[in-house]
Every structure is written in C-alpha cells, then in structure tokens.
Short mmCIF file of C-alpha atoms in Angstrom, two decimals:
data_model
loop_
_atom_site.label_atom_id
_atom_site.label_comp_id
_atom_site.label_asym_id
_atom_site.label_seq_id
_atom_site.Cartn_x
_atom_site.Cartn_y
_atom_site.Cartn_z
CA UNK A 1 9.33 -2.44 -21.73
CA UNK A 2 6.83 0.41 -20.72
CA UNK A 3 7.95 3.33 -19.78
CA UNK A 4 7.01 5.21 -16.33
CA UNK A 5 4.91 7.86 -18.18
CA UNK A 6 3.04 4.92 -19.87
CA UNK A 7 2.96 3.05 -16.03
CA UNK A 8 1.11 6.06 -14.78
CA UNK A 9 -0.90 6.77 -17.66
CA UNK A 10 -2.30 3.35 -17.86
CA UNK A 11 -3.00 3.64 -13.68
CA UNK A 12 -4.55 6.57 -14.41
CA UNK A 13 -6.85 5.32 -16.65
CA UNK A 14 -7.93 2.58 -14.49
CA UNK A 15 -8.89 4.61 -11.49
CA UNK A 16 -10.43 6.82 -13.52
CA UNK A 17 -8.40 10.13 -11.70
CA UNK A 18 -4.97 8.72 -10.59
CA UNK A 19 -1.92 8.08 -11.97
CA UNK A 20 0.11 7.27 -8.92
CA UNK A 21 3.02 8.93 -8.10
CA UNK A 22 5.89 7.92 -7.85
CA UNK A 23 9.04 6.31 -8.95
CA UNK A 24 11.30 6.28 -11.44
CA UNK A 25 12.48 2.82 -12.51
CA UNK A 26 9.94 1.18 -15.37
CA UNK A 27 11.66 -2.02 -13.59
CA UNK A 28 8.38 -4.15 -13.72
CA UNK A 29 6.36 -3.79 -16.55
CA UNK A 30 3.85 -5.76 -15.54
CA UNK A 31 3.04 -2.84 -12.55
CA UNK A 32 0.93 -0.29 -13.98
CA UNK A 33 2.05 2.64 -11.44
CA UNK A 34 4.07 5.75 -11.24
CA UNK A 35 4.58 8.79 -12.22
CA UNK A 36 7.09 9.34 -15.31
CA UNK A 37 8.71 11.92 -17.07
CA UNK A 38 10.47 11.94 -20.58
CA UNK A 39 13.40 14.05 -20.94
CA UNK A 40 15.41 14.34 -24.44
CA UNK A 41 18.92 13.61 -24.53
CA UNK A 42 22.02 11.13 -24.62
CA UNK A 43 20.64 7.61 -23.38
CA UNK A 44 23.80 5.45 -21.28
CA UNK A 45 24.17 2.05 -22.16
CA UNK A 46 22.60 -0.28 -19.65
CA UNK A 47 24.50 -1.23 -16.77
CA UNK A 48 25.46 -4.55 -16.11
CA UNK A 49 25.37 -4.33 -12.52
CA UNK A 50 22.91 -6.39 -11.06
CA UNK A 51 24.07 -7.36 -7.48
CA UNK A 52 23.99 -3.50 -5.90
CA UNK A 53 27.27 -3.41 -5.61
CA UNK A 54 28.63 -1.15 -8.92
CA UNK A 55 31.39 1.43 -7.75
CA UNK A 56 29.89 3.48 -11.18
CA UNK A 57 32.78 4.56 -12.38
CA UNK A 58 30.95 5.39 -15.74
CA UNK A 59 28.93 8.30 -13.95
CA UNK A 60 32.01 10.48 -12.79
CA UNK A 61 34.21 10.47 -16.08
CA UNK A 62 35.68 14.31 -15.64
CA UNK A 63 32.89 16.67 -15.50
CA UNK A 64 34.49 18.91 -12.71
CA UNK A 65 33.99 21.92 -14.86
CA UNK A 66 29.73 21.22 -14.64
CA UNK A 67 30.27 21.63 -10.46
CA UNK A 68 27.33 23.68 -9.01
CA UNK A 69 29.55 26.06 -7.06
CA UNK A 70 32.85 27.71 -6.07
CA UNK A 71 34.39 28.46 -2.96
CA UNK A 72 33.87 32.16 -3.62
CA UNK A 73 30.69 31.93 -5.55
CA UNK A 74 27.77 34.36 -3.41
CA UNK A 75 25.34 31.90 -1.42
CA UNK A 76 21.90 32.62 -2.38
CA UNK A 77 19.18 34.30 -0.36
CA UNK A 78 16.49 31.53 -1.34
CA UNK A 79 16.36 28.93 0.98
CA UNK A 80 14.37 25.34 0.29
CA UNK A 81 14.04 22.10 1.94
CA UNK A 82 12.24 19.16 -1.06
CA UNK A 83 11.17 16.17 0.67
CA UNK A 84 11.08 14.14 -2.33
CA UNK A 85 12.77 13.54 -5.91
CA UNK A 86 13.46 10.37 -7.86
CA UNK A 87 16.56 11.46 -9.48
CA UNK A 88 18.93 8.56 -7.75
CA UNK A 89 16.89 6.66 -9.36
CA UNK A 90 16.34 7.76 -12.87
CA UNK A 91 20.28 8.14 -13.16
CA UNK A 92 21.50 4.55 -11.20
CA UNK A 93 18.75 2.01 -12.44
CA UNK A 94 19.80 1.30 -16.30
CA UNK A 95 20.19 -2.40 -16.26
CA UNK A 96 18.66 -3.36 -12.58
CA UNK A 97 16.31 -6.41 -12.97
CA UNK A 98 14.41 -5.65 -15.57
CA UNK A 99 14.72 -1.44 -15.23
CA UNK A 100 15.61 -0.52 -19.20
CA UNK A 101 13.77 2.46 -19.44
CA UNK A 102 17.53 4.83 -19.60
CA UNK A 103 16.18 8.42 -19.45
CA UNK A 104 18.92 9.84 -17.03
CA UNK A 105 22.20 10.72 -18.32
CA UNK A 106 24.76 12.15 -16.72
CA UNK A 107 25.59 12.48 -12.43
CA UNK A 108 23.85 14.64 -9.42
CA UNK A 109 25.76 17.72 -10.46
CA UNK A 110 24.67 17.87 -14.21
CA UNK A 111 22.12 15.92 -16.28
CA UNK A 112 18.95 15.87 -18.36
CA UNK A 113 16.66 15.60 -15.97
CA UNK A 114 15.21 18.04 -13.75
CA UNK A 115 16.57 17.56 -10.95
CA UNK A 116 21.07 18.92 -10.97
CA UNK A 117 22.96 20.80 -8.61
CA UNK A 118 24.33 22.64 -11.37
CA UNK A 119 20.96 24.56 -12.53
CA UNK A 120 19.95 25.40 -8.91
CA UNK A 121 20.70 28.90 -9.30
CA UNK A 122 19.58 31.41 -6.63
CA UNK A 123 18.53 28.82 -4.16
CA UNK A 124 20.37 27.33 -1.98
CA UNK A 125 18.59 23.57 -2.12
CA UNK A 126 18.18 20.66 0.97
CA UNK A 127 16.97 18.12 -1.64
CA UNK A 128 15.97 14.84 0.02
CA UNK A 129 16.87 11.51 -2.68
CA UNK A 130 14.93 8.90 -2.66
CA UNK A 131 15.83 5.33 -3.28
CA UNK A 132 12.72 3.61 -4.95
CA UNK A 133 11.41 -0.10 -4.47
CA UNK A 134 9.16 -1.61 -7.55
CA UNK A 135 6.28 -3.63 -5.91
CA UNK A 136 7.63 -6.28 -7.82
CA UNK A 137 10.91 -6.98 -9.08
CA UNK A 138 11.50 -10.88 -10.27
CA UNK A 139 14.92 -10.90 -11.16
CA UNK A 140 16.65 -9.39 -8.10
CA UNK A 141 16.09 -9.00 -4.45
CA UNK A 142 14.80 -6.15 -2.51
CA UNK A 143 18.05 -5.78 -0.63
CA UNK A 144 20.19 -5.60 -3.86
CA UNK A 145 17.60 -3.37 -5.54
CA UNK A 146 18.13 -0.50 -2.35
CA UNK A 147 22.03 -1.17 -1.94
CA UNK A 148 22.64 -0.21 -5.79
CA UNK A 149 21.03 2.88 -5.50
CA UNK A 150 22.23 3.92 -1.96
CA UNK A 151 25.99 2.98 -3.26
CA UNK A 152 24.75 5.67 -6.14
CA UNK A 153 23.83 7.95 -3.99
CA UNK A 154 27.27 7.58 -1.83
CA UNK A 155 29.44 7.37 -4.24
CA UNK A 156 28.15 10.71 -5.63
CA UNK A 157 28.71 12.53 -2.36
CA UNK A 158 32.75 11.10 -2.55
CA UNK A 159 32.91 12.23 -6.18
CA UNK A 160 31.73 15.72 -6.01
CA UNK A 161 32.22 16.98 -2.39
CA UNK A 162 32.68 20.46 -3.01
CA UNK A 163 28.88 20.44 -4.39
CA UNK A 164 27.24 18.23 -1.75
CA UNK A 165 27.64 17.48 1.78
CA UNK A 166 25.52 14.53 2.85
CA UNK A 167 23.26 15.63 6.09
CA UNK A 168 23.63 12.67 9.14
CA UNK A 169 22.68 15.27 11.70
CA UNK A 170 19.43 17.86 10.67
CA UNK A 171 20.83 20.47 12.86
CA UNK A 172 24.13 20.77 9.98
CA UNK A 173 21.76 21.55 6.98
CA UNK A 174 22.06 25.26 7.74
CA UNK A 175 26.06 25.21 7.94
CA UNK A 176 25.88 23.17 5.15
CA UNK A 177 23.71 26.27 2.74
CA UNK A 178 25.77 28.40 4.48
CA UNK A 179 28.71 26.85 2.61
CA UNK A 180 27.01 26.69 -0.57
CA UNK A 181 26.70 23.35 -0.89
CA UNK A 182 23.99 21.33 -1.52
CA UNK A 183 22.22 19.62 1.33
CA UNK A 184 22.30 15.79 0.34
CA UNK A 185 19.15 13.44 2.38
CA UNK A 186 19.45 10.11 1.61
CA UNK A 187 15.62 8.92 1.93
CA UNK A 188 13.50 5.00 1.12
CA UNK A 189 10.70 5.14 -0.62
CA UNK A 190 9.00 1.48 0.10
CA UNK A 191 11.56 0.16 2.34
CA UNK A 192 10.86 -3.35 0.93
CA UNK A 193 13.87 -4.21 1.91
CA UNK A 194 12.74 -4.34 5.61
CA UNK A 195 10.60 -7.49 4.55
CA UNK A 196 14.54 -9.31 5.18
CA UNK A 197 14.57 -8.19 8.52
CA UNK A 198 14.04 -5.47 10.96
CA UNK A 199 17.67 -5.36 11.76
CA UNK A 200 18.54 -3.61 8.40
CA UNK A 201 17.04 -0.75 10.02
CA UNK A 202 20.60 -0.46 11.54
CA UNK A 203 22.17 -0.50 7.85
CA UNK A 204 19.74 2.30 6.74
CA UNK A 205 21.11 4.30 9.67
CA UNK A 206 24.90 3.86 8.90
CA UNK A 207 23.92 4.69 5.46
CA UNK A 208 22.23 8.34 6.41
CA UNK A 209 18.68 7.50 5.75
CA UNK A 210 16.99 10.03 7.40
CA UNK A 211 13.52 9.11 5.88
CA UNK A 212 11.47 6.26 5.11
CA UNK A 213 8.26 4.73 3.70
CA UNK A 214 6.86 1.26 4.11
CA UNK A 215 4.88 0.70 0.74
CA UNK A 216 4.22 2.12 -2.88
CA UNK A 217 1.14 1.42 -4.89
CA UNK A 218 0.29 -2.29 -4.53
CA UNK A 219 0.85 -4.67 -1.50
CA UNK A 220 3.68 -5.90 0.62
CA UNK A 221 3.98 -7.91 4.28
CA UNK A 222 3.95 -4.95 5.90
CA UNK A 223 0.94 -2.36 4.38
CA UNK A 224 -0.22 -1.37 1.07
CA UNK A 225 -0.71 1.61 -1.53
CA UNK A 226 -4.04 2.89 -3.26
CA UNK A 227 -4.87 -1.01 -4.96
CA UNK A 228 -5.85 -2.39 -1.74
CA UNK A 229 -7.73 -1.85 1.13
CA UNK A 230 -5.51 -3.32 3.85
CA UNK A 231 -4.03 -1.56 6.42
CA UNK A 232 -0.80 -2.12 8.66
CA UNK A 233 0.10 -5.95 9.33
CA UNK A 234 1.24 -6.84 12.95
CA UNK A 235 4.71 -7.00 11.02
CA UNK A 236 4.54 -3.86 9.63
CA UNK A 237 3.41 -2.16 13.30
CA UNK A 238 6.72 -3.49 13.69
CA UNK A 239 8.29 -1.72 11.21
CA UNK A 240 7.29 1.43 12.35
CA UNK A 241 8.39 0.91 15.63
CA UNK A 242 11.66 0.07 14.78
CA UNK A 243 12.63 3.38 12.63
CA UNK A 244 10.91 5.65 15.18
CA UNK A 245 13.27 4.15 17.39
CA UNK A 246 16.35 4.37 15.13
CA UNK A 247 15.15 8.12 14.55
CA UNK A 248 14.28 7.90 10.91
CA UNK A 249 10.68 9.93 10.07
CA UNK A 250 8.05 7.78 8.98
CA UNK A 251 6.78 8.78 5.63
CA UNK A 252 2.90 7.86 5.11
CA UNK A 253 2.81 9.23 1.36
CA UNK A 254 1.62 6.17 -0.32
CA UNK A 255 0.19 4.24 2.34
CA UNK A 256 -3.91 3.84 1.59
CA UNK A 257 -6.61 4.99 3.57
CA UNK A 258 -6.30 2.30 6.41
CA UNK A 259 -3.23 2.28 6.74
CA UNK A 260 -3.01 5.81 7.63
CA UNK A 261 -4.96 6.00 10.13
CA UNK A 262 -3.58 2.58 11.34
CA UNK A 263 -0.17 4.85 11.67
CA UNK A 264 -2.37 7.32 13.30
CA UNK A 265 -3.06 4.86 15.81
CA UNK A 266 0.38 3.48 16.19
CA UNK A 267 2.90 5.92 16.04
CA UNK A 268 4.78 7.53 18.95
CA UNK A 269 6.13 10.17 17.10
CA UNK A 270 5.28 12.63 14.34
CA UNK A 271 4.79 11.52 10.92
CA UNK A 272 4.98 13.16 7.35
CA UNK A 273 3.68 13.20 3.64
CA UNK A 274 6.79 14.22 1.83
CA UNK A 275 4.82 14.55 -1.37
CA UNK A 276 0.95 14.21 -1.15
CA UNK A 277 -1.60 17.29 -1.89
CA UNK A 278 -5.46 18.17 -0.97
CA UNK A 279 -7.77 15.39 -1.32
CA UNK A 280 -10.32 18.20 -1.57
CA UNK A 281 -8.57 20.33 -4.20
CA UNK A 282 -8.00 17.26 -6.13
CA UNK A 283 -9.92 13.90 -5.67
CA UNK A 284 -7.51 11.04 -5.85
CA UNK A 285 -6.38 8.54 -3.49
CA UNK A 286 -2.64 9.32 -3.16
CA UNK A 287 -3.82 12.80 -1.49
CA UNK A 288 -4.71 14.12 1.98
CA UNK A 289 -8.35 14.45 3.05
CA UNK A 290 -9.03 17.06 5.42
CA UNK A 291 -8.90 14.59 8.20
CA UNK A 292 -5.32 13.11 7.28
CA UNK A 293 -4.11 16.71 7.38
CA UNK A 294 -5.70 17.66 10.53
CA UNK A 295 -4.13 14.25 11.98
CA UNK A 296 -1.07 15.50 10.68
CA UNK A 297 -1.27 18.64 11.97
CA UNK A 298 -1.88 17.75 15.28
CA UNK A 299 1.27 15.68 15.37
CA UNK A 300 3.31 18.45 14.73
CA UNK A 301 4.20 16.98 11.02
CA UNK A 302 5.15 17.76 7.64
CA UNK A 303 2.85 17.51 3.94
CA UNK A 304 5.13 18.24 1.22
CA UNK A 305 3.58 19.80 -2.03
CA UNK A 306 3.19 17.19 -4.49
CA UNK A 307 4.19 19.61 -8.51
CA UNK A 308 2.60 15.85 -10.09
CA UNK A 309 -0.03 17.35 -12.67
CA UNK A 310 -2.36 14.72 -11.83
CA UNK A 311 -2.33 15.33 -8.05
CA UNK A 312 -2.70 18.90 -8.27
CA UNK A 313 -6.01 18.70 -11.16
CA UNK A 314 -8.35 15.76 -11.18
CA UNK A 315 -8.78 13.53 -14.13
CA UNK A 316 -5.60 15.31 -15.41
CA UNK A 317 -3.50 13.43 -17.90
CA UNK A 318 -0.61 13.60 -20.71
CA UNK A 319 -1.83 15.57 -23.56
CA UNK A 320 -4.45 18.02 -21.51
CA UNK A 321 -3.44 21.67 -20.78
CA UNK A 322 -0.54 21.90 -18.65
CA UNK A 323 -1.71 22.92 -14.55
CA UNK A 324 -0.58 26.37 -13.05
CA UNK A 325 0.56 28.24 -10.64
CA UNK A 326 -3.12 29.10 -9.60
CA UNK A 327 -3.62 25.88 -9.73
CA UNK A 328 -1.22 24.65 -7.64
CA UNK A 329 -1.28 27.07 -5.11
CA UNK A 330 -4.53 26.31 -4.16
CA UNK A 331 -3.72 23.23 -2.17
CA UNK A 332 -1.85 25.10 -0.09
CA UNK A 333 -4.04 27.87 0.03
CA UNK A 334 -6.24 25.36 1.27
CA UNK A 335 -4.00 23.85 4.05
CA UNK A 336 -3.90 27.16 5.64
CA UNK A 337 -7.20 27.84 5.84
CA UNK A 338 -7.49 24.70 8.58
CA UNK A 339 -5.79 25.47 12.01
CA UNK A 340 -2.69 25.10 12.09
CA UNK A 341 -1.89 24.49 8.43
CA UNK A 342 0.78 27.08 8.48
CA UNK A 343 3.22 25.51 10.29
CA UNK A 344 2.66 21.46 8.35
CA UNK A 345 2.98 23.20 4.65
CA UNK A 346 6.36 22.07 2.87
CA UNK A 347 7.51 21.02 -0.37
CA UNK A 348 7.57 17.65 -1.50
CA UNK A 349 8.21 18.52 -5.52
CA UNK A 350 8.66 14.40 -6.76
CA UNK A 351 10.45 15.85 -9.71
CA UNK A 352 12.34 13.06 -12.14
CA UNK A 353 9.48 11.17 -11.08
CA UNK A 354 6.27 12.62 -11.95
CA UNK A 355 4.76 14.61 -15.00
CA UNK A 356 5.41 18.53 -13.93
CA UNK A 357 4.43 21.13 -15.81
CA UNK A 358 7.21 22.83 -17.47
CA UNK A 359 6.99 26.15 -15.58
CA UNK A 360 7.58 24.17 -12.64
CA UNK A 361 9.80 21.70 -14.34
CA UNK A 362 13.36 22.23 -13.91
CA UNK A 363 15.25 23.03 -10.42
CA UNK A 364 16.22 26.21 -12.36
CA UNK A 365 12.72 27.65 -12.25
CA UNK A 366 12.29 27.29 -8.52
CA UNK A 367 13.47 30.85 -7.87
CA UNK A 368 10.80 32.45 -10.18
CA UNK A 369 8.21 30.01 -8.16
CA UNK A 370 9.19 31.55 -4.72
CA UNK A 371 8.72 34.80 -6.27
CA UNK A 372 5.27 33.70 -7.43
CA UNK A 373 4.52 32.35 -3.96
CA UNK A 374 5.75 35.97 -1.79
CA UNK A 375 3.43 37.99 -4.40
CA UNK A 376 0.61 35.39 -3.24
CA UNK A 377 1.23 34.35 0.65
CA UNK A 378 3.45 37.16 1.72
CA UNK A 379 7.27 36.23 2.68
CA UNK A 380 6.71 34.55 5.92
CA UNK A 381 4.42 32.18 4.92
CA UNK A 382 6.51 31.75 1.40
CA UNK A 383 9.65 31.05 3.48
CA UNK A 384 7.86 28.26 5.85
CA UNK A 385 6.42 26.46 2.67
CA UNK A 386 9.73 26.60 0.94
CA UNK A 387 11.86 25.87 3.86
CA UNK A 388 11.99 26.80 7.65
CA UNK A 389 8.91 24.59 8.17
CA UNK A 390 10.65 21.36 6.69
CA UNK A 391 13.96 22.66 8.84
CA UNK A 392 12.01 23.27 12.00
CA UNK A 393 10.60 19.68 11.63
CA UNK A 394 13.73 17.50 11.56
CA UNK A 395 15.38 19.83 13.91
CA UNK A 396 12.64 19.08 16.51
CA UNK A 397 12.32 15.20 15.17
CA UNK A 398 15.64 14.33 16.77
CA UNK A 399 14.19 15.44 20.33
CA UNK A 400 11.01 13.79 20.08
#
C-alpha cells in the first residue's frame, strides 16, 4: 500500500514541481497524489467499518484527563481561523476501502499528529476539518466514504464537548473562543459524493458543512484537479449553484486552471482557496496566479496560506532543506503588495495532510509563528492573516 508521502512524492516527480496537496487517506494506491506526513507513534488496528456508519467507540476509551481546557483555564489572546486540515481523516480512515496507511492514533483532543486540541496552547483555534474524497475508491461508495468520516467528526464533538463546540452559525465562533473552546467547521474536500445527487446538498447542511470543494487532483462528472485540462461540466455548474444556495462557500483549491475561471464565470457569490499559495512565489499548478488572486480579491474572498513545503518552494521535495519562515512569508508578502490583498490573506495550514516543516509543524508552534508574523507585518495585518479576515468572511457570507 503506498503511503501519502510516497503518493505525493511520486506526483511530484511527474510534474516535475508538484506534489499535490492534499489528503490524508493512502485509500487508492493506484492515485499518485497528495500530500503526506509520517508521524511516529502507536499504530490502531484497522477498522472494520466499511459502510460509514461506525459509532467508534475505540477512539474515546477514557482520555478525559488529555482535554484541551478547563472551565477556569485563562482564554488566550491569540486568535486564528485554519481553513484547512486533514486530521478527520488521518484519525477515522484505518480500514475504509482500501485506506491502510494507520498513522493517526488517538482522538481530536490528543494524538500524534499535528493537528490536537490539547497542544493548542496560547491560541484560541477555529480549525476547519475536512472530510477527504480519493479520486478513486473501488471498494466503497462515495457516499459511505464521506458519512464515515462526518459520523467521526460528530461523534467527536458528543464525546468531548467541553473542548469543542461545533460552529452551524459563523456569527457563534467568537462566543465560542470566548469560552475557550475550540471552534469545530465541519468542511468537504471533493464533494464526490454530490455525483449521487444534488439533493445531498441538504444532508451536508444538517450535518454543519459549512465548506465545500467539487474535485481533488484527477477527474470527476463535475470538474477536475491539476491532471486535466477540463473545466466545469454543465453538471457541475450545477453543483455550484446548489451550495451557494444552501449557503455553503465554494472552495476552488484544487480545481485546475479552467475550471477556475469557469467558477469565475459562474458563481453568484464569493469564493475561496482555503489552502493554495502564490503561483509567482512558487510555480506549481495547485497555486494562485496573480490573476486568480485578483479574481479573488475582487469577490470579496478568502486564500488561505498553504505551510505544504512544496507549495511554498518550487521543485521542493522530501529529503531537501526544510522551507522557512522567510520563505513562507513571502507569499503573503506578495498578496499584499496587489490591491486589496490585505483584506483576502488567511490561513489555510493543510496540516496532517501535507509535508510541513517542523518549525511550523505542530499546532503548538503556532503561537511562536504569530510572533514571527507581528515582528514582520505589524499586528494589524498579523491579526487579519491569522484570523479577523477568515471571521469577517463567513460573517459577511451568510448575507450575501
């Protein structure tokens, strides 16, 4: 079975500067794409649960002592809104179709990956979790594949509700920091699942998706990633349409070239990249040009930093020196130096699913990378990339 590292690696060899970004289940080996990251420690047996509907009980045996907060523990200064992570995934998947790969152990609160509510420290985290689609999965349906990790994802918020509070309405994620908790987003990265039929838009609603993207890396009914050239099918217009309406932000992270600007064309409403960088800082297909940005700008939208190695240096793979702060604060130096960019910069980190480098690894070294980011931008534009830009956004999203 290869890994997700290997997946990416093996992408990134074939484009020659890409190892695409983004998910965390090694479901398919036979699709060379993601981004991956190896983390020692305890491996759970495989699940047997193949049908999406596992109640998990494996994942909440009595770690209440590991719970992120207290009712009386301080809420921290440092506020941040992440658009994307992979950790649902990387924790839920063992045993799905074909998914073997078993580098998450333990639950939301504490694990060995680097994404827990109980190493957040000084920063009181909105984390946005995505549930991931493989552009191929043989031995089980789309539909099962989203339900098991969505029932993950719920079942996580009943387990440990003193350390997160699910967000249905944007305009509760303050309250909800303000309380210490962690703001849970439930969010679909390649909503394959739509292929069944646009009325389970309706079913991502009464789940609490609040965000949602339409392909990965290869090709579906409805658009396609970076190994094709096609843009938005009639169907897939369709699909758009239908989540605007239900009030769910379109994501257009891993949609190709075309089928950007087909959104561009289409949409009614404002659109995000919850993890993409500069095009121009770093030439692969999975980020921004100048153009995309701009387009995105003028919709009043979001681009989430993208902490992948590979998307912030070109040619960058496993093995080469690890990528900086510098480095990586270029692409949003970058953004702000085209109008407008100031108010679009967010976060997007894809952590659990993507190779970061270690200084930017874990949640718990967020803190020291705000403090990085005031010495370089100044506070207000610090706070707006970290978080009142992303919380601005949805706020305004439900009005549009």
């Amino acid at each position: 079975m290869m890994t997700r590292r290997k997946m990416i690696e093996t992408t990134a060899v074939g484009m020659g500067a890409v190892a695409m970004g983004a998910m965390p289940l090694a479901a398919c080996a036979s699709q060379p794409e993601a981004e991956t990251v190896s983390k020692a420690g305890a491996r759970p047996e495989p699940a047997s649960a193949n049908d999406g509907s596992s109640l998990f009980e494996d994942a909440f045996a009595s770690d209440a002592a590991s719970k992120a907060q207290s009712a009386s523990a301080p809420v921290p200064s440092i506020r941040m809104l992440d658009m994307h992570c992979d950790t649902v995934d990387e924790l839920c998947m063992h045993g799905l179709g074909e998914y073997r790969d078993g580098r998450g152990a333990g639950t939301l609160v504490s694990n060995n990956l680097q994404i827990a509510a109980d190493r957040m420290g000084d920063v009181a985290w909105a984390q946005c979790y995505a549930v991931w689609t493989p552009d191929e999965c043989p031995d089980i349906s789309y539909a099962s594949w989203y339900r098991h990790g969505a029932a993950y994802f719920k079942a996580q918020m009943a387990a440990y509700p003193d350390v997160f509070t699910q967000v249905f309405d944007w305009a509760d994620v303050d309250g909800i920091l303000d309380e210490g908790k962690v703001a849970a987003i439930l969010t679909v990265e390649s909503a394959r699942i739509l292929e069944e039929g646009l009325d389970i838009v309706d079913e991502f609603v009464s789940d609490g998706v609040k965000i949602a993207s339409i392909s990965w890396n290869g090709v579906n009914s409805m658009a396609s990633g970076f190994k094709s050239d096609a843009g938005l099918s009639d169907y897939g217009r369709q699909a758009l349409a239908a989540l605007e309406s239900a009030g769910i932000v379109f994501d257009v992270s891993h949609l190709n070239d075309a089928g950007f600007w087909d959104v561009e064309a289409a949409a009614t409403k404002p659109y995000i990249a919850t993890h993409s960088n500069s095009r121009a800082m770093c030439d692969t297909p999975r980020n921004l040009t100048d153009d995309q940005f701009r387009a995105i700008v003028a919709r009043g939208g979001l681009v989430g930093l993208n902490y992948y190695q590979a998307f912030i240096r070109a040619n960058w793979m496993e093995g080469d020196a690890d990528t900086g702060f510098d480095e990586t604060i270029v692409h949003v130096e970058h953004w702000l130096d085209i109008e407008g960019g100031q108010d679009v910069i967010a976060l997007g980190g894809d952590r659990d699913g993507s190779d970061v480098a270690p200084w930017l690894a874990g949640c718990e070294t967020q803190a020291e990378f705000y403090r990085l980011t005031v010495e370089r931008l100044g506070q207000e534009l610090a706070d707006k990339l970290f978080y009142t830009n992303a919380r601005d956004f949805f706020n305004r999203y439900v009005k549009a």
